[in-house]
Coordinates of C-alpha atoms (C1' of nucleotides) in Angstrom, one line a residue:
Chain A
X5 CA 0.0 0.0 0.0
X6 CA 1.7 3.7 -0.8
X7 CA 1.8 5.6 1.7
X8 CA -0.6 8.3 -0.2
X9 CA -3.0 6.2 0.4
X10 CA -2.1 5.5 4.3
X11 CA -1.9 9.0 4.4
X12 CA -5.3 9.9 2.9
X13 CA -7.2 7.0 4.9
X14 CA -5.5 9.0 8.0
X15 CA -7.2 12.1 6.5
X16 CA -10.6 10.3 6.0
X17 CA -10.6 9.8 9.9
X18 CA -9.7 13.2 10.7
X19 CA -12.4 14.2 9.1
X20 CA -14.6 12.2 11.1
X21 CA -13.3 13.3 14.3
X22 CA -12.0 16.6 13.6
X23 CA -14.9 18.8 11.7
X24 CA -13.5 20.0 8.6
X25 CA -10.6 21.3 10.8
X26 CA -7.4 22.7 8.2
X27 CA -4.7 21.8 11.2
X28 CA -4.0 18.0 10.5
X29 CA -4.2 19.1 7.0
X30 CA -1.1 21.6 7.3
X31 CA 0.7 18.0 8.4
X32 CA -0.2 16.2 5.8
X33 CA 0.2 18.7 3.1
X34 CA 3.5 18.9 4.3
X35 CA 4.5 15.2 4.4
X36 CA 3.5 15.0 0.9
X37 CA 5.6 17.6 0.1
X38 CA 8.9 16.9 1.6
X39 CA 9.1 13.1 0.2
X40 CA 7.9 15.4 -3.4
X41 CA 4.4 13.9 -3.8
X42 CA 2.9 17.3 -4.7
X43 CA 0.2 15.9 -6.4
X44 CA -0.8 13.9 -3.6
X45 CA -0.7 16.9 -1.6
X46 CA -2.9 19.2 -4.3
X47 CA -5.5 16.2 -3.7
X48 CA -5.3 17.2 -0.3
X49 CA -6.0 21.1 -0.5
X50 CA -8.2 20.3 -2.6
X51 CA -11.0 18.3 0.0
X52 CA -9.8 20.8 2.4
X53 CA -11.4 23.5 0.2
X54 CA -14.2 21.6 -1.0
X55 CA -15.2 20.8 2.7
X56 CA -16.2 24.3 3.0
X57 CA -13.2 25.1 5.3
X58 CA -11.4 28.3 4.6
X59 CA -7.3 27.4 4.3
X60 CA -5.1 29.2 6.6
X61 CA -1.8 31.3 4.5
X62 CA 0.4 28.6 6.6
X63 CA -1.3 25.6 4.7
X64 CA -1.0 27.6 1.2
X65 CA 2.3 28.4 1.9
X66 CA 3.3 24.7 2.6
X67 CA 1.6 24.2 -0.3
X68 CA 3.3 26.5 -2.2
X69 CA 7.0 25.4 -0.8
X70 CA 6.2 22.4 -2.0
X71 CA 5.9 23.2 -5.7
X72 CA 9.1 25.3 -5.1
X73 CA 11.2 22.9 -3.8
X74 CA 10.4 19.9 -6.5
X75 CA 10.8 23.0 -9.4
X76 CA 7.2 23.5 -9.6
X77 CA 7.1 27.1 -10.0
X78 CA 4.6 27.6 -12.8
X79 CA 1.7 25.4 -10.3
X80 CA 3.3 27.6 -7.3
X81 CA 2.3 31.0 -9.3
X82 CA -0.9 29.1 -10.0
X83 CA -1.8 28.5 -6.2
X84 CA -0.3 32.2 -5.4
X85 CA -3.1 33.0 -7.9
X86 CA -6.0 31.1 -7.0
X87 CA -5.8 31.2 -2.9
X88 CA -8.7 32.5 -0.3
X89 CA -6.6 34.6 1.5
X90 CA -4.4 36.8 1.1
X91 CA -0.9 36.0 0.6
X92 CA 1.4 37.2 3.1
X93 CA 5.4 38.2 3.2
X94 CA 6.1 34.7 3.3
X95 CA 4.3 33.4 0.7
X96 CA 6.3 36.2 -1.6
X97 CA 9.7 35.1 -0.1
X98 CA 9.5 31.8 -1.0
X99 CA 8.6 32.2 -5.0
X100 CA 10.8 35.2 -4.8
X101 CA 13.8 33.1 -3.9
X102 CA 12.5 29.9 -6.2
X103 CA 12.4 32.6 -9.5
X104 CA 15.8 34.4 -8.5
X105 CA 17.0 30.4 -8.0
X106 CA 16.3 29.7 -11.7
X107 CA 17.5 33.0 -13.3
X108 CA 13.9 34.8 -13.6
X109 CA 14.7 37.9 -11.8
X110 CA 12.2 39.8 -14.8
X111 CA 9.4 37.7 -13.6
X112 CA 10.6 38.1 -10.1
X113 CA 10.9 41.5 -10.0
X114 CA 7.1 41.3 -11.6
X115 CA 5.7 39.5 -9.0
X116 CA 7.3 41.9 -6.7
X117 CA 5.3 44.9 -8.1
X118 CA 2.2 42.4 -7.5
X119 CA 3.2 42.1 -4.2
X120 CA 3.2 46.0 -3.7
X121 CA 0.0 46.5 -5.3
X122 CA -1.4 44.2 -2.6
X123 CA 0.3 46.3 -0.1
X124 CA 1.8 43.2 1.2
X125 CA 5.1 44.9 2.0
X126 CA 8.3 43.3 1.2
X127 CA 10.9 42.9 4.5
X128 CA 14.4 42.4 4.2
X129 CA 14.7 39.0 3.4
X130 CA 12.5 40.0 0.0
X131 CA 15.0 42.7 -0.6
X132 CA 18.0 40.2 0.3
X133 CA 16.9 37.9 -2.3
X134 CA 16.7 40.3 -5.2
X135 CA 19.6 42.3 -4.5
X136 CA 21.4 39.1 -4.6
X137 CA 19.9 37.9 -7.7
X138 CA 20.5 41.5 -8.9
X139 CA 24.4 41.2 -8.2
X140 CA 24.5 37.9 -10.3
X141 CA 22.5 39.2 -13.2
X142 CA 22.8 42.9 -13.4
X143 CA 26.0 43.7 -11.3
X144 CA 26.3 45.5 -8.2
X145 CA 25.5 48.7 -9.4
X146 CA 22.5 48.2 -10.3
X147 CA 21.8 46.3 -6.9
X148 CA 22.6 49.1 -5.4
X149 CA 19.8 51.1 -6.5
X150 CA 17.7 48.3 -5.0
X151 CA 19.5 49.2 -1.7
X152 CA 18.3 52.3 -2.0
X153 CA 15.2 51.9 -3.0
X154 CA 14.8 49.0 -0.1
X155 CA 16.3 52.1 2.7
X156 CA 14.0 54.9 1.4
X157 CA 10.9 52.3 2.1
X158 CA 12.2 52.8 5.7
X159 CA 13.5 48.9 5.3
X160 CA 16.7 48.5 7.2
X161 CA 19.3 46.2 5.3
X162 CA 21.1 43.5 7.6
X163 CA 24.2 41.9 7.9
X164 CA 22.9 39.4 5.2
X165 CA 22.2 41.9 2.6
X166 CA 25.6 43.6 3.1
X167 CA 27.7 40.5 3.0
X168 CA 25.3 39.3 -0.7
X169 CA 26.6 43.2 -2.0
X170 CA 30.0 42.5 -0.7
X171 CA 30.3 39.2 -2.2
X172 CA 28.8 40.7 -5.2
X173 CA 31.4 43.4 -5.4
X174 CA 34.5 41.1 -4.9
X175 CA 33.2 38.4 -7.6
X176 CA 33.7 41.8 -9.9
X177 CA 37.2 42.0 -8.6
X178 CA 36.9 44.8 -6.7
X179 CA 38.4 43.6 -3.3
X180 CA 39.5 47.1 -2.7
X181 CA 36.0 48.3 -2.6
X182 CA 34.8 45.2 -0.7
X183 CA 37.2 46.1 2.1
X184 CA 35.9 49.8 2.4
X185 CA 32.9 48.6 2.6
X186 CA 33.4 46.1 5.0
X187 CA 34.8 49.0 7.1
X188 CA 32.0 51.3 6.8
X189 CA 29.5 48.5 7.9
X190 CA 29.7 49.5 11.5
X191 CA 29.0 52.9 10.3
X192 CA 25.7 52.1 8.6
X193 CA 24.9 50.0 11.8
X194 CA 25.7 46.3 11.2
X195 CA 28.3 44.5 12.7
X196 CA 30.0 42.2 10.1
X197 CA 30.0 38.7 10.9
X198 CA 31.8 35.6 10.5
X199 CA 30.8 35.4 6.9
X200 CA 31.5 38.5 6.1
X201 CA 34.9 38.4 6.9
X202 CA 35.3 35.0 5.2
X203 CA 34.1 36.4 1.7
X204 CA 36.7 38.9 2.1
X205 CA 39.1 36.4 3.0
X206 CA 38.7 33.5 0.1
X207 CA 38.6 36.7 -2.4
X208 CA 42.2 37.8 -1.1
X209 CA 43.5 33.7 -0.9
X210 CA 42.3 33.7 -4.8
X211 CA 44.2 36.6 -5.4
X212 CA 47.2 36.1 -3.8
X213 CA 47.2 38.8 -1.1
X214 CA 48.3 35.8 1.7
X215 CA 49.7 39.3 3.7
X216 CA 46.4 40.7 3.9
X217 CA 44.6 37.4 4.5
X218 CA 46.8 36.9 7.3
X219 CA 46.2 40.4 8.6
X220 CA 42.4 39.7 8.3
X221 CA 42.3 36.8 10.2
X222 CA 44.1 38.4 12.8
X223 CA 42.0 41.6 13.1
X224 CA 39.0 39.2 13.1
X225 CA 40.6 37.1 16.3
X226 CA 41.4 40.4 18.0
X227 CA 37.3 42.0 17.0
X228 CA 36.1 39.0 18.7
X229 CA 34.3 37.5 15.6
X230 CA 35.1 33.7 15.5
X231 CA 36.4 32.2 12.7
X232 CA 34.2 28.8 11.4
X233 CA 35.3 25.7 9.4
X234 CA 34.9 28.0 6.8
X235 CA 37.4 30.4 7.6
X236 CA 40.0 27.5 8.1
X237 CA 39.3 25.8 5.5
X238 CA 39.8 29.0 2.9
X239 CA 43.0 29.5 3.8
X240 CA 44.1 25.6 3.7
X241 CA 42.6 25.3 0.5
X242 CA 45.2 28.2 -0.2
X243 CA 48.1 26.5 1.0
X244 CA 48.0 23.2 -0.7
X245 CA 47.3 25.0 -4.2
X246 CA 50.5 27.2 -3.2
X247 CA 52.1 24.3 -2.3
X248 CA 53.1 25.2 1.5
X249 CA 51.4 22.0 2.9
X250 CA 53.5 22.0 6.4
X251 CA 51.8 25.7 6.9
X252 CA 48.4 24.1 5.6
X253 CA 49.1 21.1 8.5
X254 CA 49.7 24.1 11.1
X255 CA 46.7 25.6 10.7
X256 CA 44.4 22.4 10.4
X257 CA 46.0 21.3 13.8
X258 CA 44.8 24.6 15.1
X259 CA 41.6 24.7 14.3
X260 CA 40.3 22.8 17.7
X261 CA 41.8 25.5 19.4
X262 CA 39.2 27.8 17.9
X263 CA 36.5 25.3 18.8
X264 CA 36.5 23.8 15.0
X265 CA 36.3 20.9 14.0
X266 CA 38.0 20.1 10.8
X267 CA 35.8 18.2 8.1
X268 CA 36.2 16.8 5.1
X269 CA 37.5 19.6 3.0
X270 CA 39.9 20.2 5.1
X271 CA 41.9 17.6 4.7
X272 CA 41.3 16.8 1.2
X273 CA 43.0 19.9 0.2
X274 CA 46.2 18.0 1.9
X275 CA 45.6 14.6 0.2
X276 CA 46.1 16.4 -3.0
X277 CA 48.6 18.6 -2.2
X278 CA 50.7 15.4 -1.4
X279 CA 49.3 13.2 -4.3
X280 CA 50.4 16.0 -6.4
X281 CA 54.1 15.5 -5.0
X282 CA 53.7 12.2 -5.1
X283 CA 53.8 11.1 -1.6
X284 CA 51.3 8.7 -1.7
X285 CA 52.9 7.3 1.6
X286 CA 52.2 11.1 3.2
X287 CA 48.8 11.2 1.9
X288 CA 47.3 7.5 3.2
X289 CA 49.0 9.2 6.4
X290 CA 46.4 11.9 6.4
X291 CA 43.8 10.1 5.4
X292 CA 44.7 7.5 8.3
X293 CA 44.6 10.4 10.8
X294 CA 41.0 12.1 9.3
X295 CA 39.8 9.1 9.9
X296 CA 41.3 8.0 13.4
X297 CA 40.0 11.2 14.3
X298 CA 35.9 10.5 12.6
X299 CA 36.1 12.5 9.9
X300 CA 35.3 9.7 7.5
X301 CA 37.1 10.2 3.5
X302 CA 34.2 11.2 0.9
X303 CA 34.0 11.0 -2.4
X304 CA 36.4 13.6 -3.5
X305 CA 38.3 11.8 -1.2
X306 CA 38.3 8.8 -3.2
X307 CA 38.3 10.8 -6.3
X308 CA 41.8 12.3 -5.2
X309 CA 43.1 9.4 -4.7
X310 CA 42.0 6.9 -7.5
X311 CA 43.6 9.9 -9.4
X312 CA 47.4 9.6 -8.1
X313 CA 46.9 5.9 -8.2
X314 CA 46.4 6.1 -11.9
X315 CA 49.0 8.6 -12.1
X316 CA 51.2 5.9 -10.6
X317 CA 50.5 3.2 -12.8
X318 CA 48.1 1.5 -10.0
X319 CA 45.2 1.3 -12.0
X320 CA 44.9 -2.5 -10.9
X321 CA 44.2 -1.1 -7.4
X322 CA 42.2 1.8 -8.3
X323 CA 39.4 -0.4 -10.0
X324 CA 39.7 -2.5 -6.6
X325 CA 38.8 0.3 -4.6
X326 CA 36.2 1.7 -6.8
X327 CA 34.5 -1.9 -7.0
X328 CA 34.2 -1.7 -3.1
X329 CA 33.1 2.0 -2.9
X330 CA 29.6 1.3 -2.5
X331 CA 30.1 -0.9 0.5
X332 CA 31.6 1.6 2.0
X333 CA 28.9 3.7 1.6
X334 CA 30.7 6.4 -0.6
X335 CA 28.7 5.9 -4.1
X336 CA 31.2 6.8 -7.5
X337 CA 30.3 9.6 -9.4
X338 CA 30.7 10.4 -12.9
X339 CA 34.6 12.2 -12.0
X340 CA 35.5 8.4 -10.4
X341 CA 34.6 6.7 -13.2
X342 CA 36.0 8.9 -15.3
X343 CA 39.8 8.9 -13.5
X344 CA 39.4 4.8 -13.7
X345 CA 38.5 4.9 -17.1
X346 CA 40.9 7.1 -17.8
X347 CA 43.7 5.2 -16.3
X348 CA 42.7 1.7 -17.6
X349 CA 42.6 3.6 -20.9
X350 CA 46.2 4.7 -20.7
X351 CA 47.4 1.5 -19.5
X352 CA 46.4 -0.1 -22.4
X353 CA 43.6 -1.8 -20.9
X354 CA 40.6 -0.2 -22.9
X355 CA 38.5 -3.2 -23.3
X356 CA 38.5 -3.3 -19.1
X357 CA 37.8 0.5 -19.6
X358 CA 34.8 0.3 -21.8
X359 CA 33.4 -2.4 -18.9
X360 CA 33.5 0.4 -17.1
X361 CA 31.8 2.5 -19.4
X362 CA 28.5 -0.6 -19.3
X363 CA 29.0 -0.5 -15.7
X364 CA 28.3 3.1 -14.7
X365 CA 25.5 3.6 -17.3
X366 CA 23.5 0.7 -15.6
X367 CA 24.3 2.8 -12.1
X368 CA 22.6 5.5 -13.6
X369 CA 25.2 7.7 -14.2
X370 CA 25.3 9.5 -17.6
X371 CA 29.0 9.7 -18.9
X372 CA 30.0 12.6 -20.6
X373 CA 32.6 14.2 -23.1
X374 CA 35.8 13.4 -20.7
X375 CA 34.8 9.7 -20.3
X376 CA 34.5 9.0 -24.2
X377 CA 37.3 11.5 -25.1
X378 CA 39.0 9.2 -23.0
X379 CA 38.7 6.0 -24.2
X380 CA 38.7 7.0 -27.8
X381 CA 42.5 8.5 -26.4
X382 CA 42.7 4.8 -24.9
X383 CA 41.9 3.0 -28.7
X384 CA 43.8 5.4 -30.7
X385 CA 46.9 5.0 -28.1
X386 CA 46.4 0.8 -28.8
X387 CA 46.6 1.4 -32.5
X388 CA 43.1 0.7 -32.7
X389 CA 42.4 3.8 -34.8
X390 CA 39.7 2.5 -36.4
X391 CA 37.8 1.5 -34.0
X392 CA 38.4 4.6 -32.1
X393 CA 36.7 6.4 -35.5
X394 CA 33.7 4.4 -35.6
X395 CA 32.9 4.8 -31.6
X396 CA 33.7 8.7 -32.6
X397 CA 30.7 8.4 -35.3
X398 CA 28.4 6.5 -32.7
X399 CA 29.0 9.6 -30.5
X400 CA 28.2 11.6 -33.2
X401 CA 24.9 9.9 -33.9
X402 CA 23.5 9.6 -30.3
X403 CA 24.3 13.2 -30.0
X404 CA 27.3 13.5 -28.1
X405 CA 29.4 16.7 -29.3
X406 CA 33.1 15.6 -29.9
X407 CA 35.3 18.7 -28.5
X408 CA 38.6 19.5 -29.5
X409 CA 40.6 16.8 -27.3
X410 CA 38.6 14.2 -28.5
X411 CA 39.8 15.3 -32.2
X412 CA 42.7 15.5 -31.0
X413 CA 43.1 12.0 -30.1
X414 CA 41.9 10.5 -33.5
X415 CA 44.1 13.1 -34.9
X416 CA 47.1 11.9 -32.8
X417 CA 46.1 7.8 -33.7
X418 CA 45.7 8.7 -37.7
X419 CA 49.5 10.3 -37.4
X420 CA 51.0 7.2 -35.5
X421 CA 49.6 4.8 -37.8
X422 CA 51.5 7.2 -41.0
X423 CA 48.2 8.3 -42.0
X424 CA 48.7 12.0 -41.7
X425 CA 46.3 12.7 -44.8
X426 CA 43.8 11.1 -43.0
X427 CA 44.6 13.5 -40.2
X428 CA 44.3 16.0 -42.0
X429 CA 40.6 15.3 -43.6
X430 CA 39.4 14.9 -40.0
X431 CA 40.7 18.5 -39.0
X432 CA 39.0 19.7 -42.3
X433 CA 35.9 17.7 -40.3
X434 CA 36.6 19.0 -37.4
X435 CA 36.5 23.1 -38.5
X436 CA 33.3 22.2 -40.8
X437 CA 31.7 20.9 -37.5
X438 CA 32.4 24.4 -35.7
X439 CA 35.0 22.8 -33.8
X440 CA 38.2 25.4 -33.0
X441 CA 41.2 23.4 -33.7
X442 CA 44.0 24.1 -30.8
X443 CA 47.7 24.3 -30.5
X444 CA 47.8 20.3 -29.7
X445 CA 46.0 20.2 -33.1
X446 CA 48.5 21.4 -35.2
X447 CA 51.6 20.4 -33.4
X448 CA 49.9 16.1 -33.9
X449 CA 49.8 17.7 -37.3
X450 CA 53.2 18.7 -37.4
X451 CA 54.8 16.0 -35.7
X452 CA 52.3 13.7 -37.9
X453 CA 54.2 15.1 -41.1
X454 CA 57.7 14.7 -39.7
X455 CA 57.2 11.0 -39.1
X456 CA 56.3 10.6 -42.6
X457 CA 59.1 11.8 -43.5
X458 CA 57.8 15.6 -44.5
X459 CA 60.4 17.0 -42.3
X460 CA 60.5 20.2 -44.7
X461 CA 57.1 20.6 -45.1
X462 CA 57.0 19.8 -41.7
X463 CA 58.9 22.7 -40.8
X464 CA 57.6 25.2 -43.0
X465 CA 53.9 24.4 -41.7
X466 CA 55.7 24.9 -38.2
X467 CA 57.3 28.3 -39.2
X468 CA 54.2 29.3 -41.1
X469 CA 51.6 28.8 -38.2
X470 CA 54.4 29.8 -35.3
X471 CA 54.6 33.6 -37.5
X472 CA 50.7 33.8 -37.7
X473 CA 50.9 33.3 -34.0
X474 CA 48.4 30.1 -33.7
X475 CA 51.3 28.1 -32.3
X476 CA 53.9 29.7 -29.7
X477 CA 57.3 29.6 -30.0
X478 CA 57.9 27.5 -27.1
X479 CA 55.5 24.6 -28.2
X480 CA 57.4 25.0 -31.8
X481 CA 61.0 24.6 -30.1
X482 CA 59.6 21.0 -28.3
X483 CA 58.2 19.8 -31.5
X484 CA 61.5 20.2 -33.5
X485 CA 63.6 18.3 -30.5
X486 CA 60.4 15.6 -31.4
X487 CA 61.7 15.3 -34.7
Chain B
dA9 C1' 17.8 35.2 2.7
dT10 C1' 24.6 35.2 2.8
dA11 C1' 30.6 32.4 2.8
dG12 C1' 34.0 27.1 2.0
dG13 C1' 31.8 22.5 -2.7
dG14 C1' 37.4 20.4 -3.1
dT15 C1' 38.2 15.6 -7.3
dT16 C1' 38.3 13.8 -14.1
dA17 C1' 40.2 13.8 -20.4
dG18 C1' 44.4 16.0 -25.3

DNA sequence: ATAGGGTTAG
């Protein structure tokens, strides 16, 4: 029996016992909602309002959250449209935040002038949500005006709506700006917070002002505003990419001092940082300690490391580990396949590979472009050009759209096996298909030409494309120590 | 209603 129908025999009885009270029907409308039976749930509104009894905006708005949440907008406008009563603040909010979710800030800001023609006056969480959406589509300037607007409507922004302008104004690479304005907030009456000061933060890591970060962090200890996970995990993050991992181990082995935790991405950071160096021995260290310490590897995790196993010609272990992923409760994604895949393919095992390939489509998982430019890399590397051709054309036909490395690779497969004409039919293919060929392109090309025995031509093609700029001077000087 | 989301192909 589905639980709908558990769940509208429980209704039935209600009714019985409770006269045509809307209460136990807030409930249910709800539990429909959250396991996404909105249908079930419309059924349900739908007696209520029958009965006679007049909904409460609670009960529409579950309603209407409901529809939101499983991407329903258009029936959520419909119910906005159709209730008994009047729709209040909240009801607004939450299609407000659903339309600014999926890139309609027009229609949002439509609905908003609906909302002001009912006089149902927007609060700062409605002016939150569109200045952020405003940021994102617009830019901050014209956000701004919306701030305005939003303060001369005797509204009075909050740390939230500062830190979505200061975010806004930093993704715009303005970090100068975002700093004044982070100074001025106490000015304007709001105290910046946590999360302030980490959007300030990750914009200077990603812009490699470590000094000022530093200084940040400090003046954010000595303000009294606790740093989070977050915060920590920013500036690890900026470490390992820098390569400093024994200063990205001294913070992470700070953080409980500061009453955090670390979690998951702080650590993974490190794992990489050391697969990169290839200290695989350094990184099942770390991943020993998360664990000893209950911070259980995920599936970036995993991902990180199936990667450096690959890398390190381990491929027989990495296809262990991803068959027993599953019992360890960490489910592959489409990037795990795809590193496996990859590394079978380079090992010269691409039948084992295209296994793989069977083997995650009956999991569900769609591949994409890197898993077939992959293994069409994997056949043309085996010499099996012609195979790798004709599982290029079934792309083709079930509408995959080859990108330049997967060219490439047939490219590179015609040219080994001294069929450098062919090569060069398939970039005429390539172009005709609106496909921009790339450096790699014409270097296969090149090197493709040499082999045959075209050194001159091979060399005037080089000095010909190297002049018009399409292939730089330094990729030019490797391909003529290829030859 | 706001910040960290890291990992894959030539």
């Amino acid at each position: 029996m589905g639980s709908w129908r558990k769940g509208l025999s429980i209704l039935k009885t209600w009714f019985t016992m409770v006269t045509f009270g809307y209460y136990p029907c807030t409930s249910l409308i709800r539990g429909f909602c959250r396991i996404g039976k909105t249908k079930k749930a419309t059924r349900v509104m739908e007696i209520l309002e029958e009965s006679g009894a007049v909904p409460d905006v609670i009960t529409y708005n579950v309603l209407i959250s409901g529809y939101c949440k499983s991407g329903e907008i258009h029936n959520a406008l419909k119910v906005l449209d159709r209730m008994s009563v009047a729709p209040d603040v909240v009801t607004y909010n939450t299609i407000l935040r659903t339309l600014c979710d999926s890139g309609k800030l027009k229609q949002a800001m439509e609905v908003l002038d609906q909302q002001l023609q009912k006089e149902c006056y927007p609060d700062v969480i409605t002016y939150t949500i569109l200045i952020e959406a405003t940021c994102k589509e617009s830019g901050v300037a014209q956000a701004m005006k919306l701030l305005d607007e939003m303060r001369t409507k005797g509204c009075k922004p909050d740390v939230v709506t500062y830190n979505v302008l200061i975010n806004g104004i930093c993704k715009e690479g303005r970090l100068d700006e975002a700093i004044k304005f982070l100074n001025y907030m106490p000015s304007y009456g709001c105290q910046p917070n946590v999360i302030t000061h980490n959007i300030i933060l990750r914009s200077m890591c990603s812009t490699g002002r470590w000094m000022d970060a530093e200084k940040l962090l400090s003046e954010m200890l000595r303000k009294g505003c606790s740093p989070s996970v977050v915060t920590f995990n920013i500036l690890i993050n900026f470490l390992c990419r820098k390569g400093l991992l024994g200063r990205a181990i001294d913070i992470l082995e700070k953080m409980p001092k500061h009453g955090c935790t670390p979690n998951s991405l702080s650590y993974n950071p490190l794992l990489h940082g050391f697969c990169k160096e290839k200290k695989m021995d350094r990184a099942i260290e770390y991943l020993e300690i998360m664990v000893s310490r209950g911070c259980y590897p995920d599936i970036v995790t995993y991902n990180t490391l199936l990667t450096a196993l690959c890398k390190d010609g381990k491929v027989d272990i990495a296809v262990e580990i991803l068959n027993q992923l599953s019992s360890k409760g960490c489910s592959p994604v489409l990037i795990t396949y795809n590193t496996v895949i990859d590394g079978l393919s380079k090992m010269g095992k691409t039948e084992r590979a295209m296994q793989l390939l069977f083997e995650m489509r009956e999991r569900g998982l769609k591949p994409d472009i890197i898993t077939y430019s992959s293994l069409v890399g994997g056949l043309s590397r085996e010499g099996k050009v012609e195979e790798a051709i004709k599982f290029f054309k079934d792309l083709e036909g079930s509408g995959i759209r080859p990108n330049a490395i997967t060219y490439n690779s047939i490219m590179l497969g015609l040219c080994k096996a001294r069929q450098t004409d062919r090569a060069i039919d398939f970039l005429v293919y390539m172009v005709s298909k609106g496909c921009k060929p790339t450096e790699s392109t014409y270097t296969i090309l090149i090197e493709g030409l040499a082999y045959e025995g075209f050194t001159k031509e091979a060399l005037d093609l080089l000095n010909e494309l190297c002049s018009r700029g399409v292939v730089k001077k330094s990729s030019a000087e490797q391909v003529v120590v290829r030859f």
